[in-house]
Amino acid sequence: QVEPVESGGGSVQAGASLRLSCAPSGSTIVSDYPVGWSRQAPGKERELVAAFPWRGNNIYYVHDVKGRFTISRDNAKNTVYLQMNSLKPEDTAVYYCGTETPGGGYDYWGQGTQVTVSS
């Protein structure tokens, strides 16, 4: 059985917290890439929520999640996290981890994890 890359999603009430985990399979090393979290809500385009840069410490957050979400990574565990606090119903989406590629595209690593926030 293949382990899912993303985990930690669930159904919560508004104001709750969740922590998503991304543990890529194979030989992918998370510290080698500008790993990020994206989300796609029903009927909407997928959007980048948070991401590490190729270099430096200027982490990207989409405006809607600034101050509520925090992306982090544990290189020893080869895992990237998304801590989500003060969740809102509009955060409801499937969340994916992945990385920008050197050619400028985006590579999604897993099937996503569902986050549902009810009011």
Coordinates of C-alpha atoms in Angstrom, one line a residue:
Q1 CA 0.0 0.0 0.0
V2 CA 1.4 3.4 -1.0
E3 CA 1.6 5.9 1.8
P4 CA -0.1 9.3 1.0
V5 CA 2.3 12.2 0.6
E6 CA 0.0 14.7 2.3
S7 CA -1.8 14.0 5.5
G8 CA -3.4 15.8 8.4
G9 CA -6.5 17.1 6.9
G10 CA -9.9 16.8 8.4
S11 CA -13.3 18.4 9.3
V12 CA -13.2 21.1 11.9
Q13 CA -15.1 24.0 13.2
A14 CA -14.2 27.6 12.4
G15 CA -11.4 28.8 14.7
A16 CA -9.8 25.4 15.1
S17 CA -6.3 24.4 14.1
L18 CA -4.8 21.7 11.9
R19 CA -1.3 20.7 10.9
L20 CA -0.7 19.3 7.5
S21 CA 2.3 17.1 6.8
C22 CA 4.0 16.5 3.5
A23 CA 6.4 13.5 3.3
P24 CA 7.4 12.9 -0.3
S25 CA 8.2 9.4 -1.5
G26 CA 11.3 8.2 -3.2
S27 CA 14.6 10.1 -3.2
T28 CA 13.1 13.6 -3.0
I29 CA 14.8 15.7 -0.4
V30 CA 12.6 18.6 0.8
S31 CA 15.5 20.8 1.7
D32 CA 16.6 20.8 -2.0
Y33 CA 13.5 22.5 -3.2
P34 CA 11.3 25.6 -2.6
V35 CA 8.5 23.4 -1.3
G36 CA 5.1 24.9 -0.9
W37 CA 1.5 24.2 -0.1
S38 CA -1.3 25.0 -2.6
R39 CA -5.0 24.5 -2.2
Q40 CA -8.0 24.1 -4.5
A41 CA -11.5 24.8 -3.4
P42 CA -14.5 23.5 -5.4
G43 CA -15.0 25.5 -8.6
K44 CA -11.9 27.5 -8.1
E45 CA -8.4 27.6 -9.5
R46 CA -5.6 26.0 -7.5
E47 CA -3.7 28.7 -5.6
L48 CA -0.3 28.8 -3.9
V49 CA -0.8 29.3 -0.2
A50 CA 2.7 29.2 1.3
A51 CA 6.1 28.4 -0.1
F52 CA 9.8 28.5 0.7
P53 CA 12.0 30.4 -1.7
W54 CA 14.9 28.8 -3.7
R55 CA 17.3 30.8 -1.6
G56 CA 17.1 33.0 1.5
N57 CA 14.3 33.3 4.1
N58 CA 11.6 35.3 2.3
I59 CA 8.8 32.8 2.7
Y60 CA 5.7 33.4 0.6
Y61 CA 2.2 33.5 2.1
V62 CA -1.0 34.4 0.2
H63 CA -2.6 37.4 1.7
D64 CA -5.6 35.5 3.1
V65 CA -3.5 33.3 5.4
K66 CA -0.8 35.7 6.6
G67 CA -0.7 35.6 10.4
R68 CA -2.7 32.3 10.5
F69 CA -0.7 29.8 8.6
T70 CA 3.0 28.8 9.0
I71 CA 5.0 26.6 6.7
S72 CA 8.0 24.8 8.2
R73 CA 10.2 21.8 7.4
D74 CA 12.0 19.2 9.4
N75 CA 15.0 18.2 7.3
A76 CA 15.8 15.2 9.6
K77 CA 12.3 13.8 8.9
N78 CA 12.3 15.0 5.3
T79 CA 8.8 16.5 6.0
V80 CA 7.2 19.9 5.3
Y81 CA 4.4 21.1 7.5
L82 CA 1.6 23.7 7.3
Q83 CA 0.3 24.8 10.6
M84 CA -3.1 26.3 10.1
N85 CA -4.6 28.3 13.0
S86 CA -7.9 30.3 13.2
L87 CA -9.4 28.3 10.4
K88 CA -12.2 29.9 8.4
P89 CA -14.9 28.3 6.2
E90 CA -13.2 29.9 3.2
D91 CA -10.1 27.8 3.9
T92 CA -12.1 24.7 2.9
A93 CA -10.1 23.0 0.0
V94 CA -7.9 20.2 -1.0
Y95 CA -4.4 21.0 0.1
Y96 CA -1.4 19.8 -2.0
C97 CA 2.3 20.0 -1.5
G98 CA 4.8 20.4 -4.3
T99 CA 7.6 22.5 -5.6
E100 CA 8.4 25.0 -8.3
T101 CA 10.6 23.4 -10.9
P102 CA 13.8 25.0 -12.4
G103 CA 11.9 25.4 -15.7
G104 CA 9.3 27.6 -14.0
G105 CA 6.5 25.0 -13.8
Y106 CA 5.1 23.4 -10.7
D107 CA 5.3 19.8 -9.6
Y108 CA 2.7 18.4 -7.2
W109 CA 3.8 15.5 -5.2
G110 CA 0.6 13.8 -4.0
Q111 CA -3.1 13.5 -4.2
G112 CA -3.9 16.1 -1.6
T113 CA -5.6 16.2 1.7
Q114 CA -9.1 17.5 2.3
V115 CA -9.6 20.3 4.8
T116 CA -13.2 21.2 5.6
V117 CA -14.1 24.1 7.9
S118 CA -17.6 24.6 9.1
S119 CA -19.1 27.7 10.6

